[in-house]
């Protein structure tokens, strides 16, 4: 809409001598005849026969000059009107559609995981808590456990909705409220899981390239970086990844998780997303299945290229009831809270795997923008709850 | 998946003499040749060459006998495996796809509204509150105000995500956590809004009829009730609706909202959704535009037929800055909290309208089921937070 308006406004100002009244962001309704005009950017012009001024705007606070980020974020409801933000929102919409189409077209059943959970099974440190009719409820950090129940019912399922993390983190990759898609598949091992992850990511990228060329042009995205994203992706073990860090003389303690600078150093070796598998089991959650050596968890993290960090985390789940109970105890978690989850290993347990892909990090990567806060309409961070 | 397994299990039990070990919900992997067999319900049979028992299930708690609702809800993670629940989930998935396709295909920009809001602008009674880094945040009840900002930027927008209401309500139509789609349109008045609502609802119903015939058959849904749903829908004023109640000798106080039994009495007069417009302004929110008489708010509620209640609420918004400030004060709301919302009336305000459609009530109606708790995978109600 703003495209048409801004182009026409120039023309109309001249024809209707409204220069002094038609301020930026004023609203008009124009009646006229559309005709082809190759000189126009949109390829058409309107020959106006009538013009109705709907609203004369006050002086618009966002000027063409550079504003600080804080000012723009305070005025997010207006900042959204800019061409760049419009392009990002369109790419976000297309990414969401691509994600849903991918799973819908492949026989996955959509099973929305709940937002409220009754148990803080892995500690309350990064959970948002609310009073729920005189008891505590916690906002979901991941729908995975529910997807496992769903996959045991329907074979292949996914959820796609908001997740919440109360992390005291101010990095450019963290939001307190973000969207995540989490598929889960019965009869699927870690290798098949990685096959699906690379097919999925490739699909999203190629779909956006196909449908968002105008938007990517507005963002001046280097398309060659995206055109390169297709199966297969490099697959390296955690130990291989550590070797890369050592070769680069980075200070890294074996057995810890990779920090953002580590991720960047590893990812910079590849021009495609790199899948890191076979993690020392202590780095991963209790529900991860281990490999035959019992040393490594069958988890996989996927790092996007160009320093965009982890976009996918996933793995094969422990499907044996007794081993799972053992793990819960090893992690000092309350077995009682997992009663329903353990049921899934009692009534027809099968090998199964899944993963989660963070929407905003993915959109950030596709758009080639440096801060995740621009990839969601109304971002929520540690210091930001408005507008 | 369960279809194939349950049919085959009968056959396999005989052939492989596993009668005593293959309990209900056990998992198998079967290798064999698929061949056509008209006697089979699915039209094919597998001539098995190998069978691998993956997991022998413990005695399954859900038997064929009738269980109480509370027991089934406690075992929702297993109850989902039943044929009826599968059918409902598939219809839910299709409804969601139809909703998204409708707006995506008509040029609406998807602008997810935030889940966290910093101000409890209309009181905290039905809001869930959380500690947000030493201040209060509230879970969203509606994304509408954000959609108004979005529609002023992009013309036509929508959001579709979870909403939360801490209502102390135990009716069969209430969840504390539910999904709602909320489109908002610039240059759209209440009548155009109603045009879009009826087009939208008709699209969802016809799309589900087209793609979910098997599922609707499992649910034994009377299809004639749905096949009838097409534009135009009856449009009656609030005063007309009150007249219906009076004619039926119902005790109703003019100027109040309709209760569930009132809604049923009104809806029973029609075999299509009925759109009730022109509400006494005191029954509606502060942001509703009034008609020329200043007596009525330009709101619209849509009641589904067959007693499924209100599925849509919407209206035209007040677009004049000063009138909106006046309304905020009349409703004794804090003007400061609406600073950003009022900005939308300063910088190019235009007539605009929108509405919200509740997903679960709509799925309930399509499926023809009597309680909303079956329309969401893991329902959350006043007394239910698990599993």
XYZ file of C-alpha atoms in Angstrom:
774
model
C 0.000 0.000 0.000
C 2.649 2.489 1.006
C 4.421 1.987 -2.316
C 1.482 3.153 -4.345
C 0.766 5.973 -1.948
C 4.249 7.383 -1.804
C 4.640 7.368 -5.590
C 1.287 8.892 -6.199
C 1.621 11.477 -3.505
C 4.306 13.270 -5.493
C 2.064 13.438 -8.511
C -0.998 14.447 -6.603
C 0.702 17.205 -4.719
C 1.447 18.884 -8.011
C -1.950 18.349 -9.578
C -4.075 19.245 -6.623
C -1.940 21.907 -5.014
C -2.108 20.161 -1.678
C 1.574 20.692 -0.962
C 1.002 22.475 2.274
C -1.571 20.180 3.750
C -0.568 16.692 2.650
C 1.958 15.784 5.307
C 3.837 12.494 5.395
C 1.572 9.542 6.312
C -1.615 11.422 5.445
C -4.352 9.182 4.032
C -6.110 9.664 0.731
C -8.666 7.879 -1.315
C -8.220 8.304 -5.038
C -10.664 7.501 -7.811
C -9.274 7.192 -11.299
C -8.263 5.053 -14.224
C -5.301 2.735 -14.032
C -3.180 2.700 -17.156
C 0.118 1.190 -18.172
C 3.116 3.475 -17.907
C 6.587 2.039 -18.348
C 8.214 5.053 -16.716
C 6.502 4.177 -13.436
C 8.255 1.764 -11.086
C 5.090 -0.289 -10.629
C 4.448 -0.263 -14.395
C 1.134 1.588 -14.047
C -0.146 5.070 -13.306
C -3.499 6.232 -12.000
C -5.151 9.019 -13.936
C -7.014 10.552 -11.030
C -10.510 11.881 -11.507
C -11.218 12.511 -7.860
C -9.286 12.742 -4.650
C -10.617 12.570 -1.132
C -8.405 13.484 1.783
C -9.191 11.002 4.562
C -6.772 12.199 7.217
C -4.071 14.833 7.482
C -1.288 13.411 9.610
C 0.435 15.224 12.451
C 4.158 15.717 11.978
C 5.492 12.184 11.622
C 8.103 11.347 14.280
C 10.172 9.041 12.080
C 12.127 11.193 9.643
C 14.534 10.121 6.930
C 17.452 10.878 9.239
C 19.029 8.122 11.318
C 17.242 7.349 14.548
C 18.683 5.357 17.401
C 17.493 1.767 17.791
C 15.803 2.557 21.084
C 13.723 5.306 19.477
C 12.725 3.062 16.605
C 11.796 0.239 18.984
C 9.699 2.618 21.106
C 7.903 3.477 17.885
C 7.733 -0.051 16.532
C 4.043 0.489 15.657
C 5.168 3.191 13.215
C 8.594 1.830 12.289
C 6.788 -1.179 10.777
C 5.629 1.165 7.998
C 9.105 1.353 6.505
C 10.021 -0.509 3.351
C 12.691 -2.670 5.010
C 10.408 -3.751 7.851
C 7.686 -4.535 5.324
C 10.112 -6.738 3.402
C 11.158 -8.596 6.562
C 7.530 -9.201 7.580
C 6.708 -10.586 4.135
C 9.682 -12.938 4.313
C 8.602 -13.992 7.807
C 5.111 -14.750 6.476
C 6.503 -16.777 3.567
C 8.853 -18.691 5.886
C 5.915 -19.607 8.117
C 3.928 -20.767 5.100
C 6.855 -22.813 3.806
C 7.268 -24.475 7.212
C 3.593 -25.402 7.438
C 3.359 -26.523 3.815
C 6.416 -28.737 4.204
C 4.882 -30.725 7.036
C 1.256 -30.605 5.858
C 2.267 -31.942 2.431
C 4.249 -34.811 3.962
C 1.495 -36.290 6.125
C 2.512 -34.754 9.449
C -0.411 -34.171 11.816
C -0.413 -30.706 13.379
C -0.711 -31.129 17.150
C -0.367 -27.778 18.904
C 1.546 -28.215 22.153
C 0.127 -26.353 25.160
C 1.482 -22.973 26.285
C 0.782 -23.668 29.969
C 2.515 -26.540 31.737
C 1.930 -27.648 35.290
C 5.436 -28.804 36.087
C 8.740 -27.020 35.905
C 10.428 -30.305 35.090
C 13.861 -28.920 34.340
C 14.039 -26.166 36.953
C 12.415 -22.750 37.039
C 15.458 -20.559 36.276
C 14.476 -19.665 32.736
C 10.725 -20.166 33.071
C 8.009 -17.552 33.242
C 5.604 -18.433 36.027
C 1.989 -17.396 36.522
C -0.678 -17.890 39.141
C -3.131 -20.391 37.673
C -6.190 -20.438 39.901
C -4.098 -20.702 43.072
C -1.386 -22.973 41.755
C 1.688 -22.351 39.604
C 1.738 -22.692 35.847
C 4.762 -22.203 33.637
C 4.968 -20.953 30.075
C 6.313 -23.511 27.639
C 9.938 -23.484 26.532
C 9.447 -26.329 24.083
C 6.559 -28.481 22.922
C 8.762 -31.527 22.410
C 7.510 -33.828 25.155
C 3.945 -33.328 23.919
C 5.033 -34.025 20.353
C 6.471 -37.321 21.527
C 3.019 -38.240 22.851
C 1.534 -37.107 19.551
C 4.035 -39.002 17.391
C 3.319 -42.199 19.366
C -0.342 -41.669 18.451
C -0.118 -40.495 14.845
C 3.369 -41.356 13.567
C 4.548 -37.966 12.327
C 3.443 -34.738 13.984
C 4.497 -31.140 14.504
C 3.658 -28.098 16.576
C 4.353 -24.495 15.659
C 3.731 -21.726 18.135
C 5.232 -19.313 20.627
C 7.802 -20.418 23.201
C 9.081 -18.443 26.162
C 12.470 -18.193 27.802
C 13.183 -15.949 30.773
C 16.891 -15.781 29.966
C 18.798 -12.825 31.261
C 20.424 -12.499 27.904
C 20.926 -9.353 25.892
C 22.519 -10.840 22.796
C 21.358 -10.134 19.275
C 20.069 -13.715 19.010
C 17.690 -13.852 21.999
C 14.044 -12.992 22.480
C 11.957 -13.848 25.555
C 9.083 -14.736 23.237
C 9.803 -16.518 19.963
C 8.168 -18.986 17.582
C 9.416 -22.508 17.125
C 8.362 -25.415 14.900
C 8.911 -28.860 16.389
C 8.334 -31.996 14.320
C 8.554 -35.464 15.867
C 8.692 -38.757 13.998
C 8.099 -42.345 15.076
C 10.379 -45.001 13.576
C 13.035 -42.410 12.875
C 16.655 -42.575 14.007
C 19.200 -39.777 14.269
C 20.442 -40.235 10.697
C 16.954 -40.171 9.209
C 16.323 -37.138 11.397
C 19.295 -35.356 9.817
C 18.026 -36.321 6.350
C 14.736 -34.595 7.118
C 16.391 -31.534 8.655
C 18.462 -30.876 5.539
C 15.498 -31.464 3.246
C 13.403 -29.121 5.396
C 15.903 -26.266 5.582
C 16.639 -26.518 1.860
C 12.914 -26.353 1.150
C 12.396 -23.203 3.229
C 15.301 -21.395 1.601
C 14.378 -22.307 -1.954
C 10.721 -21.431 -1.316
C 11.697 -17.967 -0.047
C 14.074 -17.427 -2.953
C 11.240 -18.327 -5.315
C 8.556 -16.138 -3.746
C 10.388 -13.243 -2.088
C 12.804 -11.965 -4.716
C 11.457 -8.399 -4.445
C 11.733 -8.389 -0.660
C 15.248 -9.862 -0.709
C 16.224 -7.142 -3.183
C 14.896 -4.425 -0.858
C 17.078 -5.931 1.882
C 20.046 -6.094 -0.531
C 20.550 -9.725 0.457
C 23.463 -11.525 -1.228
C 21.414 -14.232 -2.945
C 24.433 -16.353 -3.830
C 24.741 -17.238 -0.138
C 21.208 -18.638 -0.130
C 21.169 -20.220 -3.579
C 23.909 -22.498 -2.360
C 21.749 -24.056 0.388
C 20.776 -27.551 -0.785
C 21.184 -31.148 0.403
C 23.462 -32.687 1.476
C 24.744 -30.600 4.395
C 28.090 -31.353 6.025
C 27.742 -33.655 9.068
C 30.467 -33.532 11.656
C 30.735 -34.944 15.147
C 31.181 -32.823 18.237
C 34.777 -34.109 18.389
C 35.362 -32.935 14.785
C 33.959 -29.529 15.712
C 36.275 -29.279 18.699
C 39.183 -30.143 16.402
C 38.254 -27.191 14.182
C 38.392 -24.908 17.228
C 41.754 -26.351 18.304
C 43.144 -25.912 14.792
C 42.111 -22.279 15.038
C 43.869 -21.991 18.385
C 40.642 -21.173 20.168
C 40.461 -21.645 23.898
C 37.765 -24.290 24.360
C 37.114 -26.779 27.143
C 36.181 -30.220 25.813
C 32.774 -31.273 27.104
C 31.204 -27.831 27.292
C 28.635 -26.374 24.941
C 29.682 -24.067 22.113
C 29.335 -20.360 22.744
C 28.322 -17.909 20.020
C 31.956 -17.156 19.004
C 32.714 -20.918 18.880
C 29.683 -21.452 16.656
C 30.836 -18.712 14.333
C 34.320 -20.186 14.125
C 32.954 -23.630 13.271
C 30.309 -22.391 10.832
C 32.810 -20.206 8.989
C 34.440 -23.405 7.688
C 31.327 -24.192 5.639
C 29.139 -22.397 3.122
C 26.116 -24.502 4.057
C 24.466 -25.222 7.396
C 26.645 -27.678 9.318
C 25.089 -30.470 11.380
C 26.995 -31.319 14.554
C 26.121 -34.729 15.989
C 27.407 -37.173 18.657
C 27.609 -34.895 21.693
C 29.190 -35.821 25.023
C 26.031 -36.904 26.821
C 26.536 -34.471 29.681
C 26.012 -31.534 27.323
C 22.529 -32.749 26.409
C 19.126 -33.203 28.054
C 18.016 -36.304 29.961
C 15.743 -37.546 27.171
C 18.502 -37.960 24.594
C 19.273 -41.504 23.515
C 22.938 -42.472 23.679
C 24.992 -44.216 21.050
C 26.393 -47.725 21.505
C 29.491 -46.519 23.343
C 27.216 -44.885 25.956
C 29.523 -41.842 25.776
C 27.703 -39.753 23.221
C 24.143 -38.462 22.997
C 22.406 -38.848 19.637
C 21.732 -35.142 19.421
C 22.181 -32.771 16.514
C 22.629 -29.004 16.413
C 22.533 -27.197 13.099
C 24.532 -23.999 12.679
C 23.505 -21.642 9.913
C 26.283 -20.212 7.747
C 27.455 -16.589 7.863
C 27.455 -16.525 11.664
C 23.695 -16.787 12.175
C 24.201 -19.435 14.840
C 22.131 -22.413 15.909
C 18.863 -22.614 14.005
C 17.999 -26.244 14.795
C 18.437 -28.474 17.832
C 17.212 -32.039 17.825
C 17.987 -35.665 18.357
C 16.861 -39.215 18.871
C 14.929 -39.757 22.113
C 15.539 -42.484 24.662
C 12.759 -45.003 23.999
C 13.487 -47.526 26.763
C 11.383 -47.024 29.879
C 13.921 -48.129 32.472
C 16.838 -46.280 30.918
C 14.722 -43.136 30.785
C 13.856 -43.439 34.485
C 17.580 -43.860 35.184
C 18.403 -40.693 33.217
C 15.711 -38.683 34.994
C 17.241 -39.723 38.313
C 20.793 -39.025 37.107
C 19.674 -35.497 36.192
C 18.083 -35.183 39.650
C 14.655 -34.506 38.162
C 11.350 -35.486 39.818
C 10.247 -38.847 38.360
C 6.630 -38.217 39.424
C 6.324 -35.226 37.125
C 7.165 -37.467 34.166
C 4.455 -40.047 34.760
C 2.611 -39.335 31.518
C 5.842 -38.992 29.573
C 7.050 -42.363 30.827
C 3.702 -43.883 29.776
C 4.844 -43.372 26.176
C 7.583 -45.981 26.826
C 5.065 -48.435 28.290
C 2.484 -48.630 25.549
C 4.193 -49.332 22.246
C 7.476 -47.471 22.485
C 9.360 -47.130 19.196
C 12.582 -45.414 18.123
C 11.760 -41.768 17.473
C 13.435 -38.464 16.761
C 12.590 -34.847 16.258
C 13.920 -31.338 16.225
C 13.054 -27.708 16.778
C 13.721 -24.857 14.380
C 13.650 -21.298 15.673
C 11.605 -19.093 13.354
C 13.187 -15.727 14.116
C 16.776 -16.949 13.797
C 15.881 -18.534 10.476
C 14.223 -15.351 9.207
C 17.215 -13.374 10.443
C 19.503 -15.594 8.364
C 17.300 -15.491 5.253
C 16.998 -11.696 5.463
C 20.672 -11.255 6.287
C 19.972 -8.909 9.198
C 22.131 -8.574 12.237
C 19.603 -8.466 15.062
C 16.734 -10.847 15.712
C 14.490 -8.058 17.048
C 13.582 -6.996 13.512
C 12.283 -10.455 12.559
C 9.178 -10.395 14.784
C 6.509 -7.685 14.611
C 6.546 -6.702 18.293
C 9.765 -8.050 19.840
C 10.001 -8.908 23.519
C 13.415 -8.884 25.115
C 14.711 -8.581 28.653
C 14.340 -4.814 28.537
C 11.435 -4.461 26.142
C 7.742 -5.099 26.720
C 6.266 -2.236 24.662
C 4.659 -1.271 22.467
C -0.916 -45.447 11.369
C -3.154 -47.030 13.978
C -5.610 -48.068 11.286
C -3.115 -50.191 9.444
C -1.703 -51.620 12.650
C -4.999 -52.588 14.224
C -6.244 -54.331 11.085
C -3.012 -56.147 10.515
C -2.609 -57.139 14.102
C -5.583 -59.476 13.835
C -4.073 -61.201 10.835
C -0.606 -61.350 12.249
C -1.722 -62.802 15.524
C -3.080 -65.777 13.668
C -0.184 -66.252 11.306
C 2.618 -65.791 13.768
C 1.031 -67.268 16.861
C 1.792 -64.184 18.894
C -1.632 -64.162 20.531
C -0.296 -64.199 24.022
C 2.408 -61.619 23.668
C 0.988 -59.009 21.291
C -0.974 -56.837 23.682
C -2.953 -53.796 22.606
C -0.721 -50.866 21.552
C 2.318 -53.099 21.018
C 4.585 -51.923 18.214
C 5.632 -53.965 15.207
C 7.600 -53.487 12.091
C 6.380 -55.576 9.198
C 8.140 -56.284 5.927
C 6.009 -57.583 3.094
C 4.272 -57.014 -0.199
C 1.283 -54.733 -0.475
C -1.462 -56.088 -2.697
C -4.987 -55.075 -3.560
C -7.722 -56.822 -1.610
C -11.261 -55.556 -1.892
C -12.338 -57.373 1.278
C -10.009 -55.115 3.281
C -11.358 -51.802 4.528
C -8.304 -49.938 3.264
C -8.475 -51.773 -0.074
C -5.063 -53.409 0.352
C -3.443 -56.183 2.361
C 0.167 -56.770 3.284
C 1.512 -60.225 2.563
C 4.052 -60.291 5.353
C 7.442 -61.855 4.819
C 8.964 -60.755 8.084
C 7.753 -59.370 11.372
C 9.787 -57.656 14.017
C 8.281 -56.994 17.418
C 9.521 -53.551 18.484
C 7.778 -53.255 21.825
C 5.327 -55.308 23.839
C 2.983 -52.920 25.599
C 1.979 -53.129 29.246
C -1.721 -53.590 29.832
C -3.294 -50.548 28.182
C -5.306 -48.426 30.618
C -7.910 -47.297 28.083
C -10.219 -50.236 27.399
C -13.198 -50.403 25.077
C -15.518 -49.872 28.027
C -16.745 -46.382 28.857
C -14.375 -44.301 30.913
C -15.285 -41.136 32.746
C -14.219 -37.833 31.183
C -11.826 -37.123 34.030
C -9.991 -40.412 33.468
C -9.737 -39.791 29.744
C -8.483 -36.242 30.304
C -5.880 -37.491 32.793
C -4.744 -39.827 30.035
C -5.047 -37.332 27.204
C -1.601 -38.414 25.922
C -3.077 -41.877 25.305
C -6.681 -40.908 24.598
C -5.391 -39.048 21.517
C -4.716 -42.465 19.959
C -8.425 -43.155 19.511
C -10.070 -42.909 16.123
C -12.440 -40.090 17.106
C -9.681 -37.942 18.569
C -7.581 -38.548 15.461
C -10.469 -37.358 13.295
C -10.919 -34.206 15.390
C -7.191 -33.391 15.226
C -7.184 -33.801 11.434
C -10.169 -31.469 11.133
C -8.442 -28.983 13.432
C -5.353 -29.117 11.208
C -7.438 -28.581 8.058
C -9.334 -25.696 9.662
C -6.053 -24.010 10.540
C -4.793 -24.464 6.997
C -8.039 -23.109 5.545
C -7.807 -20.046 7.807
C -4.225 -19.308 6.801
C -4.811 -20.000 3.110
C -7.832 -17.699 3.071
C -5.841 -14.720 4.271
C -2.548 -15.550 2.550
C -4.320 -15.899 -0.798
C -6.092 -12.549 -0.379
C -3.024 -10.396 0.224
C -3.240 -10.154 4.013
C 0.136 -9.727 5.701
C 0.661 -12.080 8.638
C 1.717 -9.971 11.635
C 1.924 -12.113 14.763
C 0.714 -10.136 17.769
C 2.824 -10.475 20.920
C 1.912 -12.865 23.744
C 3.332 -10.583 26.433
C 1.856 -7.142 27.010
C 3.127 -4.545 29.428
C -0.188 -2.965 30.326
C -3.367 -4.467 31.685
C -5.366 -1.857 29.828
C -8.807 -3.262 30.537
C -8.276 -4.488 34.098
C -6.506 -7.546 35.419
C -9.507 -9.682 36.403
C -9.247 -12.165 33.555
C -5.539 -11.738 32.821
C -2.717 -14.116 33.596
C 0.161 -12.164 35.090
C 3.848 -13.057 35.224
C 6.975 -11.554 36.708
C 8.926 -10.129 33.778
C 12.381 -9.205 35.047
C 10.994 -7.411 38.099
C 7.967 -5.870 36.493
C 4.539 -7.262 35.552
C 3.687 -8.676 32.164
C 0.292 -9.987 31.120
C -0.599 -12.724 28.670
C -2.558 -11.514 25.680
C -6.331 -11.872 25.482
C -6.495 -10.503 21.954
C -4.034 -9.294 19.359
C -6.444 -6.713 17.965
C -4.773 -3.471 19.013
C -1.519 -4.663 17.422
C -3.377 -5.635 14.268
C -4.702 -2.101 14.052
C -1.108 -0.848 14.048
C -0.286 -3.454 11.415
C -3.282 -2.641 9.204
C -2.348 1.058 9.280
C 1.074 -0.007 7.975
C 0.150 -2.720 5.452
C -3.567 -2.364 4.683
C -4.793 -5.878 5.431
C -3.188 -8.021 8.115
C -3.927 -10.920 10.442
C -2.515 -12.699 13.453
C -3.198 -16.279 14.472
C -1.926 -17.622 17.753
C -2.759 -18.526 21.335
C -4.778 -16.228 23.585
C -5.307 -16.541 27.313
C -8.271 -15.827 29.552
C -8.217 -16.415 33.294
C -11.992 -16.741 33.464
C -13.428 -18.671 36.348
C -15.704 -20.430 33.942
C -16.443 -24.128 33.749
C -18.719 -24.149 30.732
C -18.283 -26.459 27.766
C -17.276 -23.468 25.631
C -14.337 -22.092 27.655
C -10.631 -22.817 27.687
C -8.001 -20.748 29.510
C -5.724 -21.168 26.488
C -7.207 -21.072 22.998
C -6.223 -20.070 19.468
C -7.736 -17.100 17.702
C -7.307 -15.601 14.237
C -7.721 -11.827 14.038
C -7.754 -10.043 10.690
C -7.818 -6.257 10.478
C -8.533 -4.181 7.380
C -7.919 -0.547 6.519
C -10.591 1.233 4.482
C -13.197 -1.251 5.624
C -16.504 -0.405 7.289
C -18.793 -2.628 9.336
C -20.768 -3.797 6.298
C -17.656 -4.724 4.327
C -16.431 -6.445 7.481
C -19.576 -8.584 7.556
C -19.109 -9.400 3.862
C -15.648 -10.741 4.624
C -16.790 -12.648 7.706
C -19.420 -14.568 5.762
C -17.050 -15.251 2.897
C -14.428 -16.453 5.383
C -16.675 -18.769 7.388
C -18.188 -20.224 4.216
C -14.684 -20.894 2.890
C -13.579 -22.745 6.035
C -16.667 -24.950 6.077
C -16.546 -25.822 2.393
C -12.811 -26.501 2.581
C -13.310 -28.936 5.477
C -16.207 -30.638 3.716
C -13.985 -31.069 0.678
C -10.921 -32.411 2.481
C -12.209 -34.117 5.633
C -15.051 -36.344 4.456
C -13.502 -39.439 6.067
C -12.987 -37.689 9.388
C -16.491 -36.228 9.406
C -17.832 -39.731 8.717
C -15.919 -41.130 11.713
C -17.544 -38.415 13.831
C -20.955 -39.236 12.293
C -21.436 -35.547 11.569
C -24.715 -34.576 9.900
C -23.219 -33.078 6.737
C -26.450 -31.458 5.616
C -26.023 -28.952 8.455
C -22.653 -27.887 7.072
C -23.420 -28.089 3.351
C -25.950 -25.349 3.944
C -23.360 -22.821 5.136
C -22.825 -20.308 2.330
C -23.166 -16.551 1.774
C -25.263 -14.577 2.478
C -25.779 -15.016 6.217
C -28.739 -13.422 7.986
C -27.864 -9.994 9.472
C -29.984 -8.778 12.328
C -29.595 -5.889 14.742
C -29.271 -6.321 18.474
C -32.817 -4.934 18.759
C -34.077 -7.600 16.332
C -32.335 -10.262 18.398
C -33.955 -8.976 21.575
C -37.318 -9.128 19.800
C -36.712 -12.826 19.049
C -36.101 -13.423 22.756
C -39.224 -11.474 23.742
C -41.315 -13.410 21.203
C -40.065 -16.575 22.865
C -41.070 -15.181 26.255
C -37.504 -15.252 27.495
C -36.560 -13.119 30.469
C -33.966 -10.700 29.079
C -32.886 -7.243 30.181
C -32.429 -4.859 27.251
C -28.877 -3.524 27.170
C -27.142 -6.559 28.578
C -25.044 -9.081 26.694
C -26.547 -12.356 25.526
C -25.876 -15.386 27.712
C -25.334 -18.857 26.282
C -29.059 -19.810 26.514
C -30.010 -16.498 24.834
C -27.552 -17.206 22.035
C -29.025 -20.653 21.537
C -32.552 -19.259 21.419
C -31.563 -16.673 18.799
C -29.435 -19.039 16.710
C -32.147 -21.687 16.653
C -34.180 -19.382 14.397
C -31.595 -19.779 11.631
C -29.892 -22.641 9.818
C -26.848 -20.495 9.014
C -24.587 -18.395 11.222
C -26.436 -15.239 12.213
C -24.637 -11.889 12.369
C -25.874 -9.575 15.109
C -24.898 -5.934 14.600
C -25.731 -2.474 16.034
C -25.170 -3.075 19.730
C -26.072 -0.631 22.507
C -22.675 0.993 22.898
C -22.443 0.183 26.585
C -22.256 -3.542 25.796
C -19.115 -3.070 23.715
C -15.481 -2.086 24.229
C -14.172 1.492 24.211
C -12.585 1.183 20.756
C -15.842 0.512 18.909
C -17.016 3.195 16.514
C -20.614 4.325 16.990
C -23.261 4.751 14.340
C -24.721 8.147 13.409
C -27.294 8.058 16.205
C -24.442 7.719 18.727
C -26.569 5.050 20.457
C -25.211 1.941 18.846
C -21.723 0.511 18.494
C -20.741 -0.802 15.069
C -19.907 -4.225 16.455
C -20.841 -7.628 15.136
C -21.108 -10.987 16.867
C -21.608 -14.123 14.830
C -23.481 -17.040 16.367
C -22.937 -20.466 14.853
C -26.028 -22.577 14.217
C -26.963 -25.677 16.232
C -26.171 -23.979 19.535
C -22.408 -23.701 19.080
C -22.480 -20.113 20.265
C -20.386 -17.079 19.383
C -17.606 -17.951 16.955
C -16.779 -14.419 15.780
C -16.689 -11.030 17.463
C -15.685 -7.939 15.564
C -16.519 -4.447 14.503
C -15.501 -1.116 13.078
C -12.982 0.775 15.212
C -13.181 4.400 16.284
C -10.723 6.178 13.963
C -10.996 9.714 15.329
C -8.268 10.623 17.805
C -10.262 12.915 20.060
C -13.331 10.705 20.192
C -11.132 7.753 21.080
C -9.521 9.689 23.942
C -13.029 10.567 25.128
C -14.085 6.901 25.062
C -10.987 5.821 26.962
C -11.836 8.343 29.656
C -15.515 7.340 29.686
C -14.429 3.753 30.289
C -12.127 4.960 33.074
C -9.061 3.500 31.375
C -5.548 4.971 31.672
C -4.942 7.225 28.640
C -1.160 6.964 29.092
C -1.177 3.241 28.421
C -2.733 3.890 25.009
C -0.103 6.327 23.774
C 1.061 4.107 20.925
C -2.494 3.062 20.086
C -3.575 6.692 19.866
C -0.614 7.386 17.548
C -2.461 5.331 14.935
C -5.135 8.070 14.863
C -2.515 10.791 14.456
C -0.575 9.569 11.457
C -2.964 8.756 8.648
C -6.026 7.378 10.415
C -8.533 5.659 8.128
C -11.820 3.805 8.677
C -10.964 0.230 9.622
C -12.556 -2.934 10.885
C -11.646 -6.410 11.940
C -12.775 -9.455 13.817
C -11.612 -12.468 15.787
C -12.624 -16.073 15.159
C -12.096 -18.624 17.913
C -10.474 -21.751 16.505
C -11.693 -24.291 19.038
C -15.329 -23.183 18.945
C -15.236 -23.353 15.175
C -13.702 -26.852 15.193
C -16.273 -27.879 17.796
C -19.044 -26.751 15.460
C -17.544 -28.385 12.367
C -17.011 -31.665 14.232
C -20.398 -31.487 15.915
C -19.005 -32.253 19.358
C -20.456 -31.044 22.578
C -17.380 -29.956 24.536
C -14.574 -27.694 23.399
C -11.942 -29.669 25.370
C -11.745 -32.284 22.619
C -10.859 -29.733 19.942
C -7.358 -28.921 21.239
C -4.647 -31.531 21.777
C -3.868 -30.711 25.415
C -6.749 -28.632 26.799
C -6.254 -26.160 29.625
C -9.256 -25.267 31.727
C -9.765 -23.831 35.190
C -9.229 -27.241 36.749
C -6.882 -28.809 34.231
C -3.185 -28.167 33.666
C -2.031 -31.728 32.909
C -0.875 -33.685 31.099
